[in-house]
Amino acid sequence: MIGESTPRPDGDAKARGRFSYTGDLWAPGLLWCVLVRSPHRHARILGVDAGAAYAVPGVRGVVTAADLPAGACHGAIVADRPVLADGVVRFAGEAVAAVAAETLQAARAGAAAVLVSYQPLEPAVDPEHAFAGPPLHPDGNVLRHIALRHGRPVRVRRDGTPVEEVVVEGLYEVPAQYQANPATDAALALPSPDGGVELHVATPYPHADRDQVAECLGLPAGMVRLMPTGAGGSGGSREDVGLTTVVGLLALRTGRPVKAVLDRDESLRAGGHRHAARMKYTHRADRDGRLLAVEAQIILDGGAYAGVSPEVIGRLIGCAAGPYMVPYAAVDAWAVRTNNAPAGAMRGPGAVQVCFAHEAQMDKLADALGMDPVELRLRNALSTGTMLTTGQVLDGPVPVGAALRAVAEAAPPAAPPAPGTLRGTGYAVGLMPLLGIEGADESSTATVRLDGGVVTVTCAAVEVGQGFVTLVRQIVDEVLGVPDAIVLQAGTALPTAGAPGVGRHTWLTAGAVEQAAREIRERLLAPVAARYGMTARLLDVRDGRIRSYDGLIDLPVDVMYEDTATVTTAGACRAPSTEPLDDAGQGNAYPAVAFSACRVVVDLDPELGTIRVVDVTGAYDAGRVLDPAQARVRVESSVAMGVGLALTEDAESVWAPPGPWDVPQVRVAAWIEEPQPGAPFGAKGLGDAAIVPVPAALAAAVRNATGLELPRLPMRPRDVVVD
């Protein structure tokens, strides 16, 4: 039932290591695929010689860009990424060729035997330098620039006296961060008798992937059938269809099934990580602590190809000033191509980076004003009816103040500081635009079938570990009183359910399932209600019983299914309409916005620079908690990601995700359940909003303990040693 914790149907198999991921799939006559990758960040390809690879016993095929249709490129928004590098490589790890062989060992040996001749070129690794550097693509290096201008500078008070400004500035940096999903990217391709190909892929985007693969292979979309299989996590990654296209090409060339599984190093080098960001901020406030202006210049490193960078900039710009009322804002945000690995849409895309900066600025302002940092935030907090700096009026729930008060008033951790350590406490508040933005026409469909009391739900939404299957079963139980619905993934056999992330499936696909289930409920309850001279809407299905509003009817739910043949209905749910931002970054671009607040307590050893996170307490704008256990898991995973970004992870130099010993027990001070208008059951997605304030609050806690400015993440021991 909605509002109750329900065991995940895949939980036991995953916990015991029995769950089948894409990398576990097999087919008779299977060939293994290994990619040949560039060691250079930037180089011209002078030639590819596969002769020695064919001499390796067991090698059955080698493909390069020459084996694909001319200009075969893919991309979530801009199709600028070649399936296999054609003439030039633009980042270290870019695929140049692929080998298929009878065994994995033979495929690796064949890949090592492929001779690629390179002419190294000067790489552009710093996005600031890439502005003026040679173009990496014909359309230049700037993927998107938004010059937001909102309001007017406040120079005088209402009584005509000049405003006395308090000004703080800061330069902040956030590194790239990898998702490090438990299962790496994998794909299995089987040639079809009609000359097409069947793909089994670890992807959350079956329709988008199918369309891009078909285009790159030069096939009609109907000849490419794609079935999502065990993904083993997503976190905003798995957007690169290059691997899927390559195994499909090799299957078509060899006439045999072909499988590829990336190892961890390949997965990290292939990209899809959080955008690295460099941010310069200026905040102005009056002596009473009222914000007057926020000015910022923000650069995201988009890497070698566009990916989702234009969309991330669109989300970031609405979050850049934080969840605060700002009379005047001037924010320039750029996403820039470089010769680094392509960036992706890791959880909380864009919002995490700017939250680190704007919350550090709020703490600086509080210090300059001699004001409590929580009070400063409350004094400027957004509320229902106020406006984002994009000019959009927030007409839904905006519980910024409630969330911040909840974490500020929560009991502190019971354990005292360890001897010889410094204790610090930090606060942060963040916001996250949900669903597709800037005019994205997003919808989802689902089919619900009832046959003899057994309910089967079919939809194209993909379970990647976020608990979507559990939610579907809860909706069916809530509406029809059937607790164990069968949930089938249709792949590309049904219309798209859209991508996961930023609350899409919680809203759109859940809405489609609810609509279809309610239609069946109305059909089945109508004859029951007619017997008692009332309408079906006056009956409720709960706990296996049908009850009327007045309590006079109390029947077992089985009476709904008497004399009922198979019933099948389809449901659809469409996102609220939005519009693109204009040249000044203004417009109603976001269907909904979620908020969260976080308090972090740390103990720091001033001599060793080691940081122990003692406590993380959060409050979350959930709309409605559909499953308490699932909600907590979403929050805990977001906290783990946030702790890693703040303390240990920098994808360009070291990958060191936090272990269980690094992440404390997470406390929830409040689930703020103000229903979101138009959303099924009033619920909002949790995962993206939950991570946004975590790195910022953790950094604030370390600053509170040390007095250091700490403008960069991660904060390593050498950064926090106190003399």
PDB file of C-alpha atoms in Angstrom, residues 170-293:
ATOM      1  CA  GLY A 170      34.411  33.783  -3.518  1.00  0.00           C
ATOM      2  CA  LEU A 171      35.907  31.497  -6.148  1.00  0.00           C
ATOM      3  CA  TYR A 172      34.837  27.858  -5.859  1.00  0.00           C
ATOM      4  CA  GLU A 173      35.674  24.600  -7.605  1.00  0.00           C
ATOM      5  CA  VAL A 174      33.892  21.256  -7.700  1.00  0.00           C
ATOM      6  CA  PRO A 175      35.586  18.280  -9.407  1.00  0.00           C
ATOM      7  CA  ALA A 176      34.208  15.662 -11.741  1.00  0.00           C
ATOM      8  CA  GLN A 177      32.669  12.721  -9.891  1.00  0.00           C
ATOM      9  CA  TYR A 178      31.889   9.261 -11.245  1.00  0.00           C
ATOM     10  CA  GLN A 179      28.784   7.251 -10.390  1.00  0.00           C
ATOM     11  CA  ALA A 180      30.749   3.999 -10.028  1.00  0.00           C
ATOM     12  CA  ASN A 181      27.655   1.853 -10.503  1.00  0.00           C
ATOM     13  CA  PRO A 182      27.902  -1.656  -9.013  1.00  0.00           C
ATOM     14  CA  ALA A 183      27.595  -3.130 -12.521  1.00  0.00           C
ATOM     15  CA  THR A 184      29.537  -1.526 -15.361  1.00  0.00           C
ATOM     16  CA  ASP A 185      28.176  -0.932 -18.859  1.00  0.00           C
ATOM     17  CA  ALA A 186      27.415  -4.074 -20.847  1.00  0.00           C
ATOM     18  CA  ALA A 187      25.537  -5.058 -24.005  1.00  0.00           C
ATOM     19  CA  LEU A 188      24.564  -8.224 -25.868  1.00  0.00           C
ATOM     20  CA  ALA A 189      23.586  -8.114 -29.559  1.00  0.00           C
ATOM     21  CA  LEU A 190      21.904 -10.895 -31.524  1.00  0.00           C
ATOM     22  CA  PRO A 191      21.460 -10.722 -35.311  1.00  0.00           C
ATOM     23  CA  SER A 192      17.842 -11.072 -36.443  1.00  0.00           C
ATOM     24  CA  PRO A 193      16.616 -13.114 -39.435  1.00  0.00           C
ATOM     25  CA  ASP A 194      15.198  -9.937 -41.023  1.00  0.00           C
ATOM     26  CA  GLY A 195      18.633  -8.316 -41.143  1.00  0.00           C
ATOM     27  CA  GLY A 196      18.054  -6.305 -38.022  1.00  0.00           C
ATOM     28  CA  VAL A 197      19.472  -6.712 -34.558  1.00  0.00           C
ATOM     29  CA  GLU A 198      18.159  -7.468 -31.079  1.00  0.00           C
ATOM     30  CA  LEU A 199      19.927  -5.663 -28.254  1.00  0.00           C
ATOM     31  CA  HIS A 200      19.972  -6.514 -24.552  1.00  0.00           C
ATOM     32  CA  VAL A 201      21.478  -3.523 -22.812  1.00  0.00           C
ATOM     33  CA  ALA A 202      22.054  -2.078 -19.356  1.00  0.00           C
ATOM     34  CA  THR A 203      20.267   1.176 -20.138  1.00  0.00           C
ATOM     35  CA  PRO A 204      17.586   3.376 -18.587  1.00  0.00           C
ATOM     36  CA  TYR A 205      16.810   4.945 -21.996  1.00  0.00           C
ATOM     37  CA  PRO A 206      15.519   2.150 -24.286  1.00  0.00           C
ATOM     38  CA  HIS A 207      13.683   4.272 -26.864  1.00  0.00           C
ATOM     39  CA  ALA A 208      16.310   6.984 -27.149  1.00  0.00           C
ATOM     40  CA  ASP A 209      19.045   4.349 -27.402  1.00  0.00           C
ATOM     41  CA  ARG A 210      17.129   2.358 -30.021  1.00  0.00           C
ATOM     42  CA  ASP A 211      16.621   5.422 -32.202  1.00  0.00           C
ATOM     43  CA  GLN A 212      20.248   6.516 -31.962  1.00  0.00           C
ATOM     44  CA  VAL A 213      21.628   3.016 -32.615  1.00  0.00           C
ATOM     45  CA  ALA A 214      19.367   2.569 -35.628  1.00  0.00           C
ATOM     46  CA  GLU A 215      20.521   5.904 -37.045  1.00  0.00           C
ATOM     47  CA  CYS A 216      24.187   5.031 -36.521  1.00  0.00           C
ATOM     48  CA  LEU A 217      23.779   1.584 -38.105  1.00  0.00           C
ATOM     49  CA  GLY A 218      21.785   2.938 -41.026  1.00  0.00           C
ATOM     50  CA  LEU A 219      18.760   0.776 -40.181  1.00  0.00           C
ATOM     51  CA  PRO A 220      15.069   1.626 -39.809  1.00  0.00           C
ATOM     52  CA  ALA A 221      14.115   1.933 -36.142  1.00  0.00           C
ATOM     53  CA  GLY A 222      11.759  -1.033 -36.521  1.00  0.00           C
ATOM     54  CA  MET A 223      14.695  -3.323 -37.316  1.00  0.00           C
ATOM     55  CA  VAL A 224      16.421  -2.541 -34.016  1.00  0.00           C
ATOM     56  CA  ARG A 225      14.738  -4.138 -31.002  1.00  0.00           C
ATOM     57  CA  LEU A 226      16.098  -3.141 -27.631  1.00  0.00           C
ATOM     58  CA  MET A 227      15.358  -4.795 -24.295  1.00  0.00           C
ATOM     59  CA  PRO A 228      16.702  -3.256 -21.064  1.00  0.00           C
ATOM     60  CA  THR A 229      18.283  -5.840 -18.811  1.00  0.00           C
ATOM     61  CA  GLY A 230      19.783  -5.825 -15.314  1.00  0.00           C
ATOM     62  CA  ALA A 231      21.414  -2.403 -15.092  1.00  0.00           C
ATOM     63  CA  GLY A 232      23.031  -2.440 -11.664  1.00  0.00           C
ATOM     64  CA  GLY A 233      22.520   1.252 -10.968  1.00  0.00           C
ATOM     65  CA  SER A 234      22.473   4.390 -13.051  1.00  0.00           C
ATOM     66  CA  GLY A 235      22.803   7.646 -11.108  1.00  0.00           C
ATOM     67  CA  GLY A 236      22.513   9.597 -14.345  1.00  0.00           C
ATOM     68  CA  SER A 237      25.062   7.598 -16.348  1.00  0.00           C
ATOM     69  CA  ARG A 238      24.660   5.058 -19.207  1.00  0.00           C
ATOM     70  CA  GLU A 239      23.952   7.721 -21.835  1.00  0.00           C
ATOM     71  CA  ASP A 240      26.686   6.605 -24.264  1.00  0.00           C
ATOM     72  CA  VAL A 241      25.229   4.321 -26.952  1.00  0.00           C
ATOM     73  CA  GLY A 242      28.592   3.802 -28.629  1.00  0.00           C
ATOM     74  CA  LEU A 243      29.138   0.411 -26.992  1.00  0.00           C
ATOM     75  CA  THR A 244      25.639  -0.756 -27.919  1.00  0.00           C
ATOM     76  CA  THR A 245      26.123   0.331 -31.529  1.00  0.00           C
ATOM     77  CA  VAL A 246      29.475  -1.424 -31.800  1.00  0.00           C
ATOM     78  CA  VAL A 247      28.210  -4.806 -30.569  1.00  0.00           C
ATOM     79  CA  GLY A 248      25.225  -4.427 -32.894  1.00  0.00           C
ATOM     80  CA  LEU A 249      27.530  -3.725 -35.834  1.00  0.00           C
ATOM     81  CA  LEU A 250      29.733  -6.718 -35.031  1.00  0.00           C
ATOM     82  CA  ALA A 251      26.689  -8.991 -34.675  1.00  0.00           C
ATOM     83  CA  LEU A 252      25.482  -7.895 -38.112  1.00  0.00           C
ATOM     84  CA  ARG A 253      28.965  -8.372 -39.619  1.00  0.00           C
ATOM     85  CA  THR A 254      29.663 -11.793 -38.109  1.00  0.00           C
ATOM     86  CA  GLY A 255      26.127 -13.158 -38.032  1.00  0.00           C
ATOM     87  CA  ARG A 256      26.678 -14.254 -34.425  1.00  0.00           C
ATOM     88  CA  PRO A 257      25.767 -12.932 -30.968  1.00  0.00           C
ATOM     89  CA  VAL A 258      28.290 -10.444 -29.621  1.00  0.00           C
ATOM     90  CA  LYS A 259      28.721  -9.330 -26.024  1.00  0.00           C
ATOM     91  CA  ALA A 260      30.804  -6.599 -24.391  1.00  0.00           C
ATOM     92  CA  VAL A 261      31.313  -5.841 -20.712  1.00  0.00           C
ATOM     93  CA  LEU A 262      33.415  -2.831 -19.713  1.00  0.00           C
ATOM     94  CA  ASP A 263      35.851  -3.239 -16.869  1.00  0.00           C
ATOM     95  CA  ARG A 264      35.976  -0.599 -14.143  1.00  0.00           C
ATOM     96  CA  ASP A 265      38.853   1.311 -15.716  1.00  0.00           C
ATOM     97  CA  GLU A 266      37.092   1.488 -19.084  1.00  0.00           C
ATOM     98  CA  SER A 267      33.885   2.589 -17.400  1.00  0.00           C
ATOM     99  CA  LEU A 268      35.661   5.452 -15.665  1.00  0.00           C
ATOM    100  CA  ARG A 269      37.515   6.573 -18.797  1.00  0.00           C
ATOM    101  CA  ALA A 270      34.397   6.509 -20.983  1.00  0.00           C
ATOM    102  CA  GLY A 271      32.829   9.461 -19.167  1.00  0.00           C
ATOM    103  CA  GLY A 272      29.292  10.213 -18.049  1.00  0.00           C
ATOM    104  CA  HIS A 273      30.423  11.756 -14.743  1.00  0.00           C
ATOM    105  CA  ARG A 274      29.321  14.895 -12.887  1.00  0.00           C
ATOM    106  CA  HIS A 275      30.456  18.121 -14.536  1.00  0.00           C
ATOM    107  CA  ALA A 276      33.501  19.747 -12.991  1.00  0.00           C
ATOM    108  CA  ALA A 277      32.684  23.379 -12.211  1.00  0.00           C
ATOM    109  CA  ARG A 278      34.497  26.629 -11.538  1.00  0.00           C
ATOM    110  CA  MET A 279      32.352  29.370 -10.008  1.00  0.00           C
ATOM    111  CA  LYS A 280      32.979  32.995  -9.091  1.00  0.00           C
ATOM    112  CA  TYR A 281      30.334  34.553  -6.839  1.00  0.00           C
ATOM    113  CA  THR A 282      29.554  37.979  -5.411  1.00  0.00           C
ATOM    114  CA  HIS A 283      26.751  38.383  -2.861  1.00  0.00           C
ATOM    115  CA  ARG A 284      25.402  41.715  -1.668  1.00  0.00           C
ATOM    116  CA  ALA A 285      23.138  42.198   1.350  1.00  0.00           C
ATOM    117  CA  ASP A 286      21.982  45.079   3.528  1.00  0.00           C
ATOM    118  CA  ARG A 287      22.875  45.396   7.200  1.00  0.00           C
ATOM    119  CA  ASP A 288      19.646  43.609   8.165  1.00  0.00           C
ATOM    120  CA  GLY A 289      20.721  40.539   6.264  1.00  0.00           C
ATOM    121  CA  ARG A 290      18.368  40.944   3.303  1.00  0.00           C
ATOM    122  CA  LEU A 291      19.910  39.809   0.042  1.00  0.00           C
ATOM    123  CA  LEU A 292      20.230  42.584  -2.512  1.00  0.00           C
ATOM    124  CA  ALA A 293      22.049  40.895  -5.373  1.00  0.00           C
TER     125      ALA A 293
END
